[in-house]
Every structure is written in C-alpha cells, then in structure tokens.
Amino acid sequence: MFIGAIGCEPLQLARVHLENSRSLEVYRRHGGYQALERVLTSMSPDDVINEVKKSVLRGRGGAGFPTGMKWSFVPKDSPKPKYVVCNADESEPGTFKDRYLMERDPHMLIEGMLIAAYALGAKTNYIYTRGEYKYLIDIMDRALEEARAAGLLGQNILDSNFSSEVYTHTGAGAYICGEETALLSSLEGMRGHPRMKPPFPAVSGLYACPTVVNNVETLTAVPDIIKMGGEAYQKLGTEKSGGTKLWSVSGHVNRPGVYELPMGYDDMEKFIMEDCEGMRDGKKLKAVIPGGSSVYVMRAEDIIGRDVRMDYEGLVAGGSMVGSGGFIVMDDTVDIFESTKNLTEFYKHESCGWCTPCREGTDWLVKIFKRIEKGGGRPEDAQLMLDLCDNIEGKSFCPLGDAAAWPIQSAIKRFPEDFKRHLVKAN
Amino acid sequence: MSTEFTQIQPLSQPIDIGDEIASFASEIEAEIDWHLAKYPVMRSAILPLMFIVQRERGYLDPPGVAYLAKRLGLRITDIWEVATFYSMIHTEPIGRHHIQICKTLSCKIMGEPRITEHVCKKLGIQPGETTPDGKFTVSLVECLGSCGTSPMFQVGFDYYENLTPEKVDQILASLPP
Ligand SMILES: Cc1cc2nc3c(=O)[nH]c(=O)nc-3n(C[C@H](O)[C@H](O)[C@H](O)COP(=O)(O)O)c2cc1C
Ligand code: SF4
Ligand code: FES
C-alpha cells in the first residue's frame, strides 16, 4: 500500500517513513513540539485561534466545518472546565487515514491536541478511538507516557504555566459513536445515542461543559499551521479550503493507499489513472464513491474528461462530496445494485435505533434488497425504495439517516440499468 | 440535552446485585484504578472496564456485570443497557480466537467472499458460530479500517491484511490452542 504525498510536499505524512517515526526523539529531531513551544512562549490563545482561522482549515471528519470558527464558539467566560476531544472513531467505510497518522506519528496528534487545549483553555482532553484499534490505543498510551516524562504533557508544560492532560478512551464497536454527540454520550458511559443540537458541544458537550470535537487529521494539521503560519498553510490549498488533505484509496486500483494531496488537486481522473496507477487487470472504471460510504456514488462518465477538482466545491460540482475522503474505486465487474445493498446492510446494522425513520427504514430497505436478490423483484421496487429513502432523509434525528439514503438515491438515479436488470429478471 | 450535567443516580433503596460477584487479582485492580483516574465521572470508565472483565473472564458474564455495577456505583440494568449497545462487548461465551471478517464494500469487492468461504470450510462452521472445541468463533463484521489492504480479518485485536487462502491457512495454523 502506498503512503505519501503527490503534488505537494508532505506535511502530515512528512515523517511516516522514517525509522522509529513513533518515537519522541525522531519527532523532535524533525521539528516536533516546536509549534507547541512557540504557542506557549509567544502566542495568546486568541492568536492561536486567529492563525487557525487564517489557515482556512476545514474539519476533516466529514462535515468540513471551519476549525477556527468552531474553536471560537467556545465561551471564554464559562466557569466550567473545557474539553478537547479527538474523534479517532474512524468507522466510515473506505476510510483508514487516521489509523496511519496515529500508528506512524502519534506525537503529531498529541502536539495538535495540546495546542488546541491551550487555545481553548482545556485542562483535560480525550482521544476517543474505535475499540478495534486497540493497538493504536497502546501506541498512543506509550507516546503520551513519553511526552509526560519529557515535560511536554501534564503540569507546567515546557516550564510554562500551562497544564493539560491527554487520555485515551476506547469505543466498543459502534459506527454511530463517530457522530460527535453520540461520541460524547459514549464517553460519558452511556449507550451511544446522538443528542439534540443545539446546544452544540462547543457550548455544552462532555459533562455539559464546553467541548471541541475534532477529527485526528484536523488536529494533526495544527502544528504545521502554527509553524508555517495560517496564511502559508491556506495557500497550499484553495481560498475556501486551505492546506492538504488525506485521501484513503481502496478498491480496484493498482495502487491503493493514503494520499496527501493539496486541496483543489486537479483532477480526479488523473488521480485515479496516474497517481493510483489506473485500474487493476486493465479493467474499466465504472464508479467511484469519493468520500466514504455516506456520499453520492459517481459514474465514470462524470469523472473521465470532466476535470473534477478534488476539494469541497469541486466534488459538489462533480455530483458528490468530500466527506471523509474515503475513495472507493469500482471497476465494471461490480454490480451497483449489489454494492448498494452492501452499504445499506451497513447502515441497518449501525443504525442506533433511537429514531423511527432510520431504525425501521433501513430495516425495510434491506428486506427489499434481499427479496429482490432472491428473484422476487418487482418493477415498482425502485420507486418503493426511493419513497422509503424520502421518508428517512431529512426526517431522522441525526445525519446517519441521510447517509443511509444518499447511496441508494444516487445509485438508482445514476445506475438505473443495474437495478432494472434485477427488477425485470423476476417477471 | 440540558446544559447541566446530571449523573444518573442509583435507586435509593439497596440494590440486590446477587451473591456472585467477580473478583480480580491486585494488578488487575490497579489497571482498573488507572482507567478510573482518567475521568471526573466514574461511569465514563464503563467501556474500558468491560474490556478488562471480558479479557479476564472470556466474556461479560453476570458475575462480571455485578462487579462493574458495584465498582462503578451503578445499577445492574445500567451495565446491561450499555453492554448490549456495543458489538464488541460479548454477553455470551465466544471462542478463544474470534475471527472477524470484514464484509463491507471495499473488502467485498476485493475478495471477501472467497476468504469467508475458505475460513468456514476449514473450520467447519458458519459465520456466527463457534467450533465445538471452543477454539474459534467466526463473525462477519463491518469496515475495520483496512480497506486499502483488503480483504482482511481481525483475530482478537490483531489485524491480518491482504489475505489469500494460503495466508489464511498459515495464520490459522499459527494461533495457539
Ligand atoms: C454517522 C456519523 C459518523 C461519523 N463518524 C465520524 C468518524 O468516524 N470520525 C470523525 O472524525 N468524524 C465523524 N463524524 C463527524 C463528526 O460528527 C464531527 O463532525 C467531527 O468529528 C468533527 O470534527 P472536524 O470538525 O475535525 O471534522 C461522523 C458523523 C456522523 C453523522
Ligand atoms: S438517524 Fe439513525 S443513527 Fe441517527 S439517531 Fe436516528 S436511529 Fe440513531
Ligand atoms: S471495507 Fe473492509 S476494512 Fe474497510
């Protein structure tokens, strides 16, 4: 598997290939913790937030919310403790970038979290990692121990007056705990059900205290932003989304991997056909899901020769979304009816059961898929599924409902032949 | 959600948590204390503690549940309520080696069906079943974050990636009894 940068100098992947890249010593030798030092000695919390605002860093967890703005929503005058929570739940199908960031460069995450903690005045911070990533929790715990022993974590960090702790926490196998409010419920020791927004976590999150939840990739971008300055970081990307972005590529390409690209990389066709070295076994490209399973599936015709730019606006114009950057590439051996059934089963399994449209809707959708698969398809089934999706999308308690509907809606619209074939077969 | 955090209080009358309560060696108790010290609210440690109980007792059994209720000051039902939400918490016995094959899209199109068939044939069981000697349980699970190195499975907490039937044979043969 390939891990590296294309079209830019590697930032977040700068150290992943070094020997002992996990160790504090290697991290420091390559500029590690310099940003934290600068922040503690010469910047105010507001300076840090301003720098992040200038960088136009947008959250890499899926929603793309501007990070500096999110940080500025935390009330400064609140007497309550504040928390920074790193979202390392990474359960979106097709997404595996956070895993390699933590595996290869754990101190980059610790440094990013401490800078965020300083900006927000947080004394206690958690890394919520999916339970299956037990080995990463062990890696992070060892790195935290190393940082603590070196005076980089805990009391009076680097002899400043700033004290802050970072702890790891484990999930236990529930996709919904990646949704930030469900994550906080889970971190409080409850079932992982989402909560009503507003109030947003920035105002009332963990233990009803002001909390910032950020993705691993978002937080690991912060040290570089401080080091090079927000403006320079923004310039690596576009006006509307600064910096570089990690894409997890899987499926039928010759070279799957984690790719760091500048935001606004030109273009999707070149990326698949050249950077990822094209399709395996000389097969034809059929479809791409570019942002993790929760976004619209794209047809090859909408990619080849279409100059789809790889950033938030570019992918929306191309008919999909950046999401988590999980690029699932499919060749023409894949039946989109079957791939859509596969993802619908995922959403049915992961629906937390809190609200009726999503809990019942995903269950019915799977039942219909199964009936059709057994040869019981009816011509009106495509419409039936769209009606069901319509009753889930926008009518569910949290965005998982939308995420379950979008793959089906886009698949039926863009690959009608694959559905028709199954529906007609029965008659 | 309100803007005030209220801990769920146990019932005011004494709670009967039964006679059978799990107990652990002092180094395990120390590990449990280490987790509890991370949080301002004890209940937050519920998942890390469940993993410890499960590791020590094979699964989260009723004496283990009683132990957690007592240790965390919660009701028995609070523990079950959480345990039954999370797919990695086992409230039934499982095999000593839990083979979790990812069946989500990237793995599926990269050859998961062939791996599942091979594992099941080799062990003589279907997904969801345990071998009669209690050594293996096979499950089909959702994306484990190895999509770029698919097909894959996890045995316990260990990742095995880019699987082929030959590799599966080697892995199964290498696992301790
Ligand atoms: C169903 C669902 C699953 C999610 N899973 C994740 C996840 O695994 N990791 C993540 O960082 N964000 C995930 N998110 C997004 C989070 O809710 C949240 O927006 C994000 O952690 C914020 O961090 P960011 O601003 O750095 O992107 C998920 C959202 C939803 C609705
Ligand atoms: S939309 Fe689905 S996952 Fe979200 S609250 Fe409702 S049931 Fe739970
Ligand atoms: S789809 Fe199998 S690991 Fe992601």
XYZ file of C-alpha atoms in Angstrom, chain A residues 297 335-345 369 407-409 411-412 419, chain B residues 105:
20
model
C -21.770 7.400 -5.922
C -22.999 -4.586 -9.863
C -24.139 -1.289 -8.337
C -27.321 -2.974 -7.094
C -25.135 -5.303 -5.037
C -22.724 -2.626 -3.826
C -25.681 -0.526 -2.721
C -27.206 -3.495 -0.905
C -23.881 -4.000 0.872
C -23.834 -0.402 2.121
C -27.499 -0.474 3.092
C -26.796 -3.506 5.265
C -32.928 -5.728 -1.330
C -26.104 5.970 -1.626
C -29.414 4.411 -2.666
C -30.858 7.568 -4.193
C -27.301 4.611 -7.268
C -30.874 4.269 -8.565
C -31.401 -2.015 -10.788
C -17.830 -2.834 0.342
